[in-house]
Amino acid sequence: MSSPETMAVNLDGQDESAGPVRGTQGVLRIGMIWLAANLVVTTLLTGTLFVPAVSFGTASAMILVGTLLGVVVLVLVGNMGTRTGLPTMALTRGSFGIRGSVIPAAANLIILMGWSWVQAMLAGVTVNYLVHEATGFSNPALFSAICQGIVVVLAIFGHTGISRVEPWLALLILIVMGFVFAAAFGAFSPAEFAALPVDTSLGGTPFITLDMVLATAISWTVLSADMNRHAKSSTAGIVGSGIGYTLSTCIAMLLGLVAFSTVLLRGGDATQFDPAVIVGEFGWPLGIAIFLSVMATNTMVVFGMVTSVVNAQSRWHLRFLPTAIVLGVVSVIGSTFLGLLNQFTDFLFVISAFFVPVFAIMIADYYLLKRRGYSRQILHERRESRYWYSGGVNWVAVAVWVIGAAASYLMSYVIPSPIGANIPAFALSFLLYLGLMYGLGGVRGLGLRDPRDAEPTGHLLDGADATSALRLEDPSTTRSPRAE
């Protein structure tokens, strides 16, 4: 039997990890956080995957188009966090059900763990290259484990400090990136980059490139509400995250594209998704920038991973510190399996298959079906909650998620879609969820329609003091103005 207490009662009690919070950060602050977050080695090295499979011009265009499309999903999910005060995986309780939300939360844990491994590996490979050049010693697995160990310690004890200094680290990284751009275009003209020959044997297409860029946005959307719930208004969250993410992604991916193309133009031994290749070309300042970017961003990834697990279900009574230690140990061990770096493209497509349907469902449910609002009953793990559905699960959402994920996989690997997998999988999941929710809404026992959906709702802390926000309330007595 679920506890009658709310999620916030049983969590850690700190604003960064527990229950709904009211944001205070403006456009500039949110924008700088997002700018810093995605100026990271994984985004940079994703740009090295595009040429020579497609032309330099095509790759540049797809980076811009894919980022602009992906940021729409990111800001819509992020705005749900601003308007309610909840992190992303806690918000899935509204569409998947109080208990059904465990499914996307489990997928999120796997994805974030994978991201933390990949970033630690890339930092370790970078540090190993610098150490090997200076001393001749080489052990990339050891340095990956050390880098991830530092990240875990920072995630447990220093996540607040990291979030404060991350914008300054972003400024330093931008300076180094400016140096790389200047060096590359000082050595070769734009016409020479544009004239790089395309290797058709690699099977690259514009839409495959677009899908990889979209997958990057989807991978960041799992944390969008976690970050944007600290925005003081919807405008601050939407504008700040929209501009910050777009700038950081375009800059980082274009830098990877330009740096890798420079190596190709010099006739060097160009291995895609290998930081040592571009660090060898542009020197130790880029290596240091890569290391700092991983320390900052991966700290927030590990912190978000722990927060996701802690927020998943209050009946588990999970505390932040022991959960962080357990997940941290797993992340350090996993960071030594360097073979994952060879499967990064598949990893991106797995993220898309898992989460494109989830975000399509969340957006359709929140903005259309629930009329841009969830009530505080999303925190209540009782049958009386509007979000209990059938046995705590919205089986329509689960079914659509399975269908959407399967369709994404089929369109990626079995019957490749000529327009990529992400856009059609999102459209299919979005429309199928709406259709089934409307069509099956009258079926008794599924809990799909509820008169409480018509009640005005706002931020989950609106109209409640610190005590009442943590109490189980009678929904018939709760009225909150809609958040603007």
CSV table of C-alpha atoms in Angstrom, one decimal:
chain,number,residue,atom,x,y,z
A,1,MET,CA,0.0,0.0,0.0
A,2,SER,CA,1.4,3.4,-1.0
A,3,SER,CA,2.1,5.9,1.7
A,4,PRO,CA,-0.5,8.7,2.0
A,5,GLU,CA,2.4,11.2,2.4
A,6,THR,CA,3.6,13.2,-0.6
A,7,MET,CA,6.8,12.7,-2.5
A,8,ALA,CA,8.3,15.8,-0.8
A,9,VAL,CA,7.9,14.4,2.7
A,10,ASN,CA,10.1,11.3,2.1
A,11,LEU,CA,12.8,12.9,0.0
A,12,ASP,CA,16.0,14.5,1.0
A,13,GLY,CA,14.5,17.8,1.8
A,14,GLN,CA,16.9,19.9,-0.1
A,15,ASP,CA,15.6,22.2,-2.8
A,16,GLU,CA,17.9,20.7,-5.5
A,17,SER,CA,16.5,17.2,-5.1
A,18,ALA,CA,13.2,17.0,-3.3
A,19,GLY,CA,9.7,17.7,-4.3
A,20,PRO,CA,8.5,20.9,-6.1
A,21,VAL,CA,10.6,24.0,-5.8
A,22,ARG,CA,9.9,27.6,-6.8
A,23,GLY,CA,12.4,29.0,-9.2
A,24,THR,CA,14.2,32.4,-8.8
A,25,GLN,CA,16.5,32.4,-11.8
A,26,GLY,CA,16.1,34.9,-14.7
A,27,VAL,CA,16.7,34.6,-18.4
A,28,LEU,CA,20.4,35.4,-18.3
A,29,ARG,CA,21.1,32.8,-15.5
A,30,ILE,CA,19.1,30.0,-17.2
A,31,GLY,CA,20.7,30.9,-20.5
A,32,MET,CA,24.2,30.7,-19.1
A,33,ILE,CA,23.5,27.4,-17.3
A,34,TRP,CA,22.3,25.8,-20.6
A,35,LEU,CA,25.2,27.4,-22.5
A,36,ALA,CA,27.7,25.9,-20.1
A,37,ALA,CA,25.9,22.5,-20.0
A,38,ASN,CA,26.2,21.6,-23.6
A,39,LEU,CA,29.7,23.0,-24.3
A,40,VAL,CA,30.9,19.5,-23.6
A,41,VAL,CA,33.2,17.0,-25.3
A,42,THR,CA,30.3,14.6,-26.3
A,43,THR,CA,28.6,17.4,-28.2
A,44,LEU,CA,31.8,18.5,-29.7
A,45,LEU,CA,32.8,15.0,-30.8
A,46,THR,CA,29.4,14.3,-32.3
A,47,GLY,CA,30.4,16.9,-34.9
A,48,THR,CA,33.3,14.7,-35.9
A,49,LEU,CA,30.9,11.9,-37.0
A,50,PHE,CA,29.4,13.8,-40.0
A,51,VAL,CA,32.3,14.2,-42.5
A,52,PRO,CA,33.2,12.7,-44.9
A,53,ALA,CA,29.9,10.8,-44.9
A,54,VAL,CA,28.2,14.0,-46.0
A,55,SER,CA,29.6,17.3,-47.2
A,56,PHE,CA,30.8,20.0,-44.9
A,57,GLY,CA,28.0,22.3,-46.0
A,58,THR,CA,25.3,19.6,-45.5
A,59,ALA,CA,26.7,18.8,-42.1
A,60,SER,CA,26.6,22.5,-41.1
A,61,ALA,CA,23.1,22.9,-42.3
A,62,MET,CA,21.8,19.8,-40.5
A,63,ILE,CA,23.5,20.9,-37.2
A,64,LEU,CA,21.5,24.2,-37.4
A,65,VAL,CA,18.2,22.6,-38.5
A,66,GLY,CA,18.4,19.7,-36.0
A,67,THR,CA,19.2,22.0,-33.1
A,68,LEU,CA,16.3,24.3,-33.9
A,69,LEU,CA,13.9,21.4,-34.1
A,70,GLY,CA,15.2,19.6,-31.0
A,71,VAL,CA,15.1,22.7,-28.9
A,72,VAL,CA,11.3,23.0,-29.3
A,73,VAL,CA,10.9,19.6,-27.5
A,74,LEU,CA,13.5,20.6,-24.9
A,75,VAL,CA,11.8,23.9,-24.0
A,76,LEU,CA,8.3,22.5,-23.9
A,77,VAL,CA,9.3,19.8,-21.4
A,78,GLY,CA,11.5,22.3,-19.5
A,79,ASN,CA,8.5,24.7,-19.2
A,80,MET,CA,6.5,21.9,-17.5
A,81,GLY,CA,9.2,22.0,-14.8
A,82,THR,CA,9.0,25.8,-14.5
A,83,ARG,CA,5.2,25.7,-14.2
A,84,THR,CA,5.0,22.9,-11.7
A,85,GLY,CA,8.4,22.9,-9.9
A,86,LEU,CA,9.0,19.2,-10.6
A,87,PRO,CA,12.0,17.5,-12.3
A,88,THR,CA,11.4,15.7,-15.6
A,89,MET,CA,11.0,12.1,-14.4
A,90,ALA,CA,8.6,13.2,-11.6
A,91,LEU,CA,6.5,14.9,-14.3
A,92,THR,CA,6.0,11.5,-16.1
A,93,ARG,CA,3.7,10.6,-13.2
A,94,GLY,CA,1.1,12.9,-14.8
A,95,SER,CA,0.9,10.9,-18.1
A,96,PHE,CA,2.3,7.4,-17.2
A,97,GLY,CA,0.6,7.3,-13.7
A,98,ILE,CA,1.9,7.3,-10.2
A,99,ARG,CA,3.4,3.9,-10.5
A,100,GLY,CA,3.8,3.8,-14.3
A,101,SER,CA,6.4,6.6,-14.1
A,102,VAL,CA,8.9,4.0,-12.9
A,103,ILE,CA,9.2,2.8,-16.5
A,104,PRO,CA,10.6,6.1,-18.0
A,105,ALA,CA,12.5,6.7,-14.8
A,106,ALA,CA,14.3,3.4,-15.2
A,107,ALA,CA,15.1,4.1,-18.8
A,108,ASN,CA,16.4,7.5,-17.7
A,109,LEU,CA,18.7,6.0,-15.2
A,110,ILE,CA,20.2,3.7,-17.8
A,111,ILE,CA,20.6,6.6,-20.3
A,112,LEU,CA,22.2,9.0,-17.7
A,113,MET,CA,24.5,6.3,-16.5
A,114,GLY,CA,25.6,5.7,-20.0
A,115,TRP,CA,26.2,9.4,-20.6
A,116,SER,CA,28.2,9.6,-17.4
A,117,TRP,CA,30.4,6.7,-18.5
A,118,VAL,CA,30.9,8.1,-22.0
A,119,GLN,CA,31.9,11.5,-20.7
A,120,ALA,CA,34.2,10.1,-18.1
A,121,MET,CA,35.8,7.9,-20.8
A,122,LEU,CA,36.4,10.9,-23.0
A,123,ALA,CA,37.9,12.9,-20.2
A,124,GLY,CA,40.1,9.9,-19.3
A,125,VAL,CA,41.3,9.4,-22.9
A,126,THR,CA,42.1,13.2,-23.1
A,127,VAL,CA,44.0,13.2,-19.8
A,128,ASN,CA,45.8,10.0,-20.9
A,129,TYR,CA,46.9,11.6,-24.1
A,130,LEU,CA,48.3,14.7,-22.3
A,131,VAL,CA,50.1,12.5,-19.7
A,132,HIS,CA,51.4,10.2,-22.3
A,133,GLU,CA,52.8,13.0,-24.4
A,134,ALA,CA,54.5,14.4,-21.3
A,135,THR,CA,55.7,11.3,-19.5
A,136,GLY,CA,55.2,8.2,-21.8
A,137,PHE,CA,52.8,6.6,-19.3
A,138,SER,CA,49.5,5.4,-20.7
A,139,ASN,CA,46.4,3.9,-18.9
A,140,PRO,CA,43.2,5.4,-20.3
A,141,ALA,CA,40.9,3.1,-18.2
A,142,LEU,CA,42.7,4.3,-15.0
A,143,PHE,CA,42.3,8.0,-15.9
A,144,SER,CA,38.7,7.4,-16.8
A,145,ALA,CA,38.0,6.0,-13.4
A,146,ILE,CA,39.8,8.8,-11.7
A,147,CYS,CA,37.9,11.4,-13.7
A,148,GLN,CA,34.6,9.8,-12.8
A,149,GLY,CA,35.6,9.5,-9.2
A,150,ILE,CA,36.1,13.2,-9.1
A,151,VAL,CA,32.7,13.8,-10.8
A,152,VAL,CA,30.9,11.6,-8.2
A,153,VAL,CA,32.5,13.5,-5.3
A,154,LEU,CA,31.5,16.8,-6.9
A,155,ALA,CA,28.0,15.6,-7.5
A,156,ILE,CA,27.5,14.6,-3.9
A,157,PHE,CA,29.2,17.5,-2.2
A,158,GLY,CA,29.7,20.2,-4.8
A,159,HIS,CA,26.8,20.3,-7.2
A,160,THR,CA,25.7,23.7,-6.0
A,161,GLY,CA,29.1,25.1,-6.4
A,162,ILE,CA,29.5,23.6,-9.8
A,163,SER,CA,26.3,25.1,-11.0
A,164,ARG,CA,27.6,28.5,-9.8
A,165,VAL,CA,31.0,28.3,-11.5
A,166,GLU,CA,29.8,26.5,-14.6
A,167,PRO,CA,29.1,29.7,-16.5
A,168,TRP,CA,32.6,30.9,-15.8
A,169,LEU,CA,34.0,27.6,-17.1
A,170,ALA,CA,31.8,28.1,-20.1
A,171,LEU,CA,33.5,31.4,-20.8
A,172,LEU,CA,36.9,29.8,-20.5
A,173,ILE,CA,35.8,27.0,-22.9
A,174,LEU,CA,34.4,29.5,-25.4
A,175,ILE,CA,37.8,31.3,-25.4
A,176,VAL,CA,39.6,28.0,-26.2
A,177,MET,CA,37.0,27.2,-28.9
A,178,GLY,CA,37.5,30.6,-30.4
A,179,PHE,CA,41.2,29.8,-30.6
A,180,VAL,CA,40.5,26.5,-32.4
A,181,PHE,CA,38.1,28.2,-34.9
A,182,ALA,CA,40.7,30.9,-35.6
A,183,ALA,CA,43.5,28.4,-36.0
A,184,ALA,CA,41.4,26.2,-38.4
A,185,PHE,CA,40.2,29.0,-40.6
A,186,GLY,CA,43.6,30.6,-40.5
A,187,ALA,CA,45.1,27.4,-42.0
A,188,PHE,CA,42.3,26.7,-44.6
A,189,SER,CA,39.7,28.8,-46.3
A,190,PRO,CA,36.0,28.1,-46.1
A,191,ALA,CA,36.1,27.1,-49.8
A,192,GLU,CA,38.6,24.3,-48.9
A,193,PHE,CA,36.3,23.0,-46.1
A,194,ALA,CA,33.4,23.1,-48.5
A,195,ALA,CA,35.4,21.2,-51.1
A,196,LEU,CA,36.2,18.2,-48.8
A,197,PRO,CA,35.3,15.1,-50.8
A,198,VAL,CA,32.3,13.0,-49.7
A,199,ASP,CA,32.9,9.3,-49.0
A,200,THR,CA,29.7,7.7,-50.3
A,201,SER,CA,30.8,4.2,-49.1
A,202,LEU,CA,30.0,5.4,-45.5
A,203,GLY,CA,26.3,5.6,-46.4
A,204,GLY,CA,25.8,9.0,-44.9
A,205,THR,CA,22.7,11.0,-45.7
A,206,PRO,CA,21.4,14.5,-44.6
A,207,PHE,CA,18.6,12.8,-42.5
A,208,ILE,CA,21.0,10.4,-40.7
A,209,THR,CA,23.0,13.5,-39.7
A,210,LEU,CA,19.8,15.3,-38.7
A,211,ASP,CA,18.7,12.3,-36.5
A,212,MET,CA,22.0,12.4,-34.6
A,213,VAL,CA,21.6,16.1,-33.9
A,214,LEU,CA,18.0,15.6,-32.8
A,215,ALA,CA,19.2,12.7,-30.6
A,216,THR,CA,21.5,15.1,-28.8
A,217,ALA,CA,18.6,17.4,-28.0
A,218,ILE,CA,16.5,14.4,-26.8
A,219,SER,CA,19.3,13.3,-24.6
A,220,TRP,CA,19.4,16.7,-22.9
A,221,THR,CA,15.6,16.9,-22.6
A,222,VAL,CA,15.7,14.2,-19.9
A,223,LEU,CA,17.2,17.0,-17.6
A,224,SER,CA,15.4,20.0,-19.1
A,225,ALA,CA,12.7,20.3,-16.4
A,226,ASP,CA,15.4,19.5,-13.7
A,227,MET,CA,17.2,22.7,-14.8
A,228,ASN,CA,14.2,24.9,-15.8
A,229,ARG,CA,12.2,24.3,-12.7
A,230,HIS,CA,14.6,26.8,-11.1
A,231,ALA,CA,13.5,29.5,-13.6
A,232,LYS,CA,11.4,32.3,-12.1
A,233,SER,CA,8.9,32.4,-15.0
A,234,SER,CA,8.0,30.5,-18.1
A,235,THR,CA,9.5,33.3,-20.2
A,236,ALA,CA,12.9,33.0,-18.3
A,237,GLY,CA,12.9,29.3,-18.8
A,238,ILE,CA,11.9,29.2,-22.4
A,239,VAL,CA,14.0,32.1,-23.7
A,240,GLY,CA,17.0,31.2,-21.5
A,241,SER,CA,17.1,27.5,-22.3
A,242,GLY,CA,16.2,28.1,-25.9
A,243,ILE,CA,19.0,30.5,-26.6
A,244,GLY,CA,21.5,28.8,-24.3
A,245,TYR,CA,21.0,25.3,-25.8
A,246,THR,CA,20.9,26.5,-29.4
A,247,LEU,CA,24.1,28.5,-29.1
A,248,SER,CA,26.0,25.8,-27.2
A,249,THR,CA,25.0,23.0,-29.4
A,250,CYS,CA,25.7,24.8,-32.7
A,251,ILE,CA,29.1,26.1,-31.4
A,252,ALA,CA,30.2,22.8,-30.0
A,253,MET,CA,29.1,20.6,-32.9
A,254,LEU,CA,30.5,23.1,-35.5
A,255,LEU,CA,33.8,23.2,-33.6
A,256,GLY,CA,34.0,19.4,-33.8
A,257,LEU,CA,33.1,19.5,-37.5
A,258,VAL,CA,35.7,22.1,-38.2
A,259,ALA,CA,38.4,20.5,-36.1
A,260,PHE,CA,37.9,17.1,-37.6
A,261,SER,CA,37.8,18.6,-41.1
A,262,THR,CA,41.0,20.4,-40.4
A,263,VAL,CA,42.7,17.0,-39.6
A,264,LEU,CA,41.3,15.6,-42.8
A,265,LEU,CA,42.6,18.5,-44.9
A,266,ARG,CA,46.0,18.0,-43.4
A,267,GLY,CA,45.9,14.4,-44.5
A,268,GLY,CA,46.2,13.2,-40.9
A,269,ASP,CA,45.1,9.9,-39.4
A,270,ALA,CA,41.5,11.0,-38.6
A,271,THR,CA,39.6,8.7,-36.2
A,272,GLN,CA,36.0,9.8,-35.5
A,273,PHE,CA,34.9,10.4,-31.9
A,274,ASP,CA,38.4,10.4,-30.6
A,275,PRO,CA,39.4,13.5,-28.5
A,276,ALA,CA,43.1,12.7,-28.9
A,277,VAL,CA,42.9,13.4,-32.7
A,278,ILE,CA,41.8,17.0,-32.3
A,279,VAL,CA,43.8,17.6,-29.1
A,280,GLY,CA,46.9,16.4,-31.0
A,281,GLU,CA,46.0,19.0,-33.8
A,282,PHE,CA,45.2,22.0,-31.5
A,283,GLY,CA,47.3,21.3,-28.4
A,284,TRP,CA,46.9,21.1,-24.6
A,285,PRO,CA,44.6,24.2,-24.2
A,286,LEU,CA,41.8,22.2,-26.0
A,287,GLY,CA,42.6,19.2,-23.8
A,288,ILE,CA,42.2,21.2,-20.6
A,289,ALA,CA,39.0,22.7,-21.9
A,290,ILE,CA,37.6,19.2,-22.6
A,291,PHE,CA,38.6,18.0,-19.1
A,292,LEU,CA,36.9,21.0,-17.4
A,293,SER,CA,33.8,20.7,-19.6
A,294,VAL,CA,33.4,17.1,-18.5
A,295,MET,CA,33.9,17.9,-14.8
A,296,ALA,CA,31.2,20.5,-14.9
A,297,THR,CA,28.6,18.8,-17.1
A,298,ASN,CA,29.1,15.3,-15.9
A,299,THR,CA,28.7,16.4,-12.3
A,300,MET,CA,25.2,17.7,-13.2
A,301,VAL,CA,24.5,14.5,-15.1
A,302,VAL,CA,25.3,12.3,-12.1
A,303,PHE,CA,23.4,14.6,-9.8
A,304,GLY,CA,20.4,14.5,-12.2
A,305,MET,CA,20.7,10.7,-12.3
A,306,VAL,CA,20.5,10.5,-8.5
A,307,THR,CA,17.6,13.0,-8.3
A,308,SER,CA,15.7,11.0,-10.9
A,309,VAL,CA,15.9,7.8,-8.8
A,310,VAL,CA,15.1,9.6,-5.5
A,311,ASN,CA,12.1,11.4,-7.0
A,312,ALA,CA,10.7,8.3,-8.8
A,313,GLN,CA,8.6,6.9,-5.9
A,314,SER,CA,8.3,8.2,-2.4
A,315,ARG,CA,7.3,4.8,-1.0
A,316,TRP,CA,10.8,3.7,-1.5
A,317,HIS,CA,12.0,6.2,1.1
A,318,LEU,CA,15.3,6.7,-0.8
A,319,ARG,CA,17.7,9.3,0.6
A,320,PHE,CA,20.0,11.3,-1.6
A,321,LEU,CA,23.4,10.5,-0.1
A,322,PRO,CA,23.3,6.7,0.0
A,323,THR,CA,21.6,6.6,-3.4
A,324,ALA,CA,24.4,8.8,-4.8
A,325,ILE,CA,27.1,6.6,-3.3
A,326,VAL,CA,25.7,3.4,-4.8
A,327,LEU,CA,25.1,4.9,-8.2
A,328,GLY,CA,28.5,6.6,-8.0
A,329,VAL,CA,30.3,3.3,-7.4
A,330,VAL,CA,28.5,1.8,-10.4
A,331,SER,CA,29.4,4.8,-12.6
A,332,VAL,CA,33.1,4.6,-11.7
A,333,ILE,CA,33.3,0.9,-12.5
A,334,GLY,CA,31.4,1.4,-15.8
A,335,SER,CA,33.7,4.2,-16.9
A,336,THR,CA,36.5,1.7,-17.4
A,337,PHE,CA,34.7,-0.1,-20.2
A,338,LEU,CA,36.2,1.9,-23.0
A,339,GLY,CA,34.6,-0.2,-25.7
A,340,LEU,CA,31.4,1.8,-25.3
A,341,LEU,CA,33.0,4.7,-27.2
A,342,ASN,CA,33.0,2.6,-30.4
A,343,GLN,CA,29.2,2.3,-30.1
A,344,PHE,CA,28.4,5.9,-29.5
A,345,THR,CA,26.2,6.3,-32.6
A,346,ASP,CA,24.1,3.3,-31.6
A,347,PHE,CA,23.9,4.8,-28.1
A,348,LEU,CA,22.4,8.0,-29.5
A,349,PHE,CA,19.8,6.1,-31.5
A,350,VAL,CA,18.9,4.0,-28.4
A,351,ILE,CA,18.3,7.3,-26.5
A,352,SER,CA,16.0,8.4,-29.3
A,353,ALA,CA,14.1,5.2,-29.4
A,354,PHE,CA,13.5,5.3,-25.6
A,355,PHE,CA,12.7,8.9,-25.1
A,356,VAL,CA,11.2,10.4,-28.3
A,357,PRO,CA,7.9,8.6,-27.5
A,358,VAL,CA,8.1,9.6,-23.8
A,359,PHE,CA,8.4,13.3,-24.6
A,360,ALA,CA,5.7,13.1,-27.3
A,361,ILE,CA,3.4,11.6,-24.7
A,362,MET,CA,4.3,14.1,-22.0
A,363,ILE,CA,3.8,17.1,-24.3
A,364,ALA,CA,0.4,15.8,-25.6
A,365,ASP,CA,-0.8,15.0,-22.1
A,366,TYR,CA,0.3,18.2,-20.3
A,367,TYR,CA,-0.4,20.8,-23.0
A,368,LEU,CA,-3.5,19.4,-24.6
A,369,LEU,CA,-5.2,16.8,-22.4
A,370,LYS,CA,-4.5,18.3,-19.0
A,371,ARG,CA,-4.8,21.9,-20.2
A,372,ARG,CA,-1.3,23.0,-19.1
A,373,GLY,CA,-1.5,22.0,-15.5
A,374,TYR,CA,-1.0,19.2,-13.0
A,375,SER,CA,-2.4,19.5,-9.5
A,376,ARG,CA,-0.6,18.6,-6.3
A,377,GLN,CA,-2.2,15.2,-6.5
A,378,ILE,CA,0.7,14.3,-8.8
A,379,LEU,CA,2.6,14.0,-5.5
A,380,HIS,CA,0.1,11.7,-3.8
A,381,GLU,CA,0.6,8.0,-4.0
A,382,ARG,CA,-2.9,7.0,-3.2
A,383,ARG,CA,-5.8,5.6,-5.2
A,384,GLU,CA,-7.7,8.9,-4.7
A,385,SER,CA,-5.1,10.7,-6.8
A,386,ARG,CA,-6.3,11.8,-10.2
A,387,TYR,CA,-3.0,10.3,-11.6
A,388,TRP,CA,-3.7,6.8,-10.3
A,389,TYR,CA,-5.4,5.7,-13.6
A,390,SER,CA,-5.7,1.9,-13.4
A,391,GLY,CA,-3.6,0.4,-10.6
A,392,GLY,CA,-1.3,3.4,-10.6
A,393,VAL,CA,-0.5,3.0,-14.3
A,394,ASN,CA,-1.8,4.7,-17.5
A,395,TRP,CA,-1.7,1.6,-19.7
A,396,VAL,CA,-2.4,3.7,-22.8
A,397,ALA,CA,0.9,5.7,-22.2
A,398,VAL,CA,2.8,2.5,-21.7
A,399,ALA,CA,1.4,0.9,-24.9
A,400,VAL,CA,2.1,4.0,-27.0
A,401,TRP,CA,5.7,4.2,-25.5
A,402,VAL,CA,6.3,0.5,-26.6
A,403,ILE,CA,4.9,1.1,-30.1
A,404,GLY,CA,6.8,4.4,-30.5
A,405,ALA,CA,10.1,2.9,-29.3
A,406,ALA,CA,9.6,-0.2,-31.6
A,407,ALA,CA,8.8,2.1,-34.6
A,408,SER,CA,11.9,4.2,-33.9
A,409,TYR,CA,14.1,1.1,-33.8
A,410,LEU,CA,12.6,-0.3,-37.0
A,411,MET,CA,13.0,3.0,-38.9
A,412,SER,CA,16.6,3.2,-37.7
A,413,TYR,CA,17.9,-0.4,-38.3
A,414,VAL,CA,15.4,-2.6,-40.1
A,415,ILE,CA,13.6,-0.5,-42.7
A,416,PRO,CA,15.5,2.8,-42.6
A,417,SER,CA,13.1,5.8,-43.0
A,418,PRO,CA,14.1,8.2,-45.8
A,419,ILE,CA,13.4,11.1,-43.4
A,420,GLY,CA,15.1,9.6,-40.4
A,421,ALA,CA,13.4,8.0,-37.3
A,422,ASN,CA,13.0,10.7,-34.8
A,423,ILE,CA,10.5,13.0,-36.5
A,424,PRO,CA,8.1,10.2,-37.6
A,425,ALA,CA,8.4,8.4,-34.2
A,426,PHE,CA,7.5,11.6,-32.4
A,427,ALA,CA,4.5,12.3,-34.7
A,428,LEU,CA,3.3,8.7,-34.4
A,429,SER,CA,3.5,8.7,-30.6
A,430,PHE,CA,2.0,12.1,-30.2
A,431,LEU,CA,-1.0,11.4,-32.4
A,432,LEU,CA,-1.6,7.8,-31.3
A,433,TYR,CA,-1.6,8.9,-27.6
A,434,LEU,CA,-4.1,11.7,-28.2
A,435,GLY,CA,-6.3,9.4,-30.3
A,436,LEU,CA,-6.3,6.5,-27.8
A,437,MET,CA,-6.9,8.9,-24.8
A,438,TYR,CA,-9.8,10.5,-26.5
A,439,GLY,CA,-11.2,7.3,-28.0
A,440,LEU,CA,-10.9,5.1,-24.9
A,441,GLY,CA,-11.6,7.9,-22.5
A,442,GLY,CA,-15.0,6.6,-21.7
A,443,VAL,CA,-13.8,3.0,-20.9
A,444,ARG,CA,-14.4,2.4,-17.3
A,445,GLY,CA,-11.5,1.3,-15.2
A,446,LEU,CA,-8.8,3.0,-17.2
A,447,GLY,CA,-9.1,6.4,-15.4
A,448,LEU,CA,-8.4,8.3,-18.6
A,449,ARG,CA,-11.0,11.0,-18.2
A,450,ASP,CA,-11.5,12.9,-14.9
A,451,PRO,CA,-13.5,16.0,-14.2
A,452,ARG,CA,-10.6,17.3,-12.1
A,453,ASP,CA,-8.7,17.9,-15.3
A,454,ALA,CA,-10.9,21.0,-15.9
A,455,GLU,CA,-10.0,22.6,-12.5
A,456,PRO,CA,-7.5,25.5,-12.7
A,457,THR,CA,-4.0,24.5,-11.7
A,458,GLY,CA,-0.7,26.3,-11.3
A,459,HIS,CA,2.7,25.8,-9.7
A,460,LEU,CA,2.5,23.0,-7.1
A,461,LEU,CA,3.4,25.4,-4.4
A,462,ASP,CA,0.8,28.0,-5.3
A,463,GLY,CA,-1.7,28.7,-2.5
A,464,ALA,CA,0.1,26.5,0.0
A,465,ASP,CA,2.6,27.2,2.8
A,466,ALA,CA,5.5,25.0,3.5
A,467,THR,CA,3.4,22.7,5.6
A,468,SER,CA,0.3,22.3,3.5
A,469,ALA,CA,2.4,21.7,0.4
A,470,LEU,CA,3.6,18.4,2.1
A,471,ARG,CA,0.1,17.3,3.2
A,472,LEU,CA,-2.4,15.1,1.5
A,473,GLU,CA,-5.1,17.5,0.6
A,474,ASP,CA,-8.7,17.0,-0.4
A,475,PRO,CA,-8.8,17.8,-4.1
A,476,SER,CA,-12.3,19.2,-3.8
A,477,THR,CA,-11.0,22.0,-1.6
A,478,THR,CA,-7.9,22.8,-3.6
A,479,ARG,CA,-8.0,25.7,-6.0
A,480,SER,CA,-4.9,27.3,-7.5
A,481,PRO,CA,-4.7,30.0,-10.2
A,482,ARG,CA,-3.2,28.9,-13.4
A,483,ALA,CA,0.5,29.8,-13.7
A,484,GLU,CA,1.3,32.3,-16.4
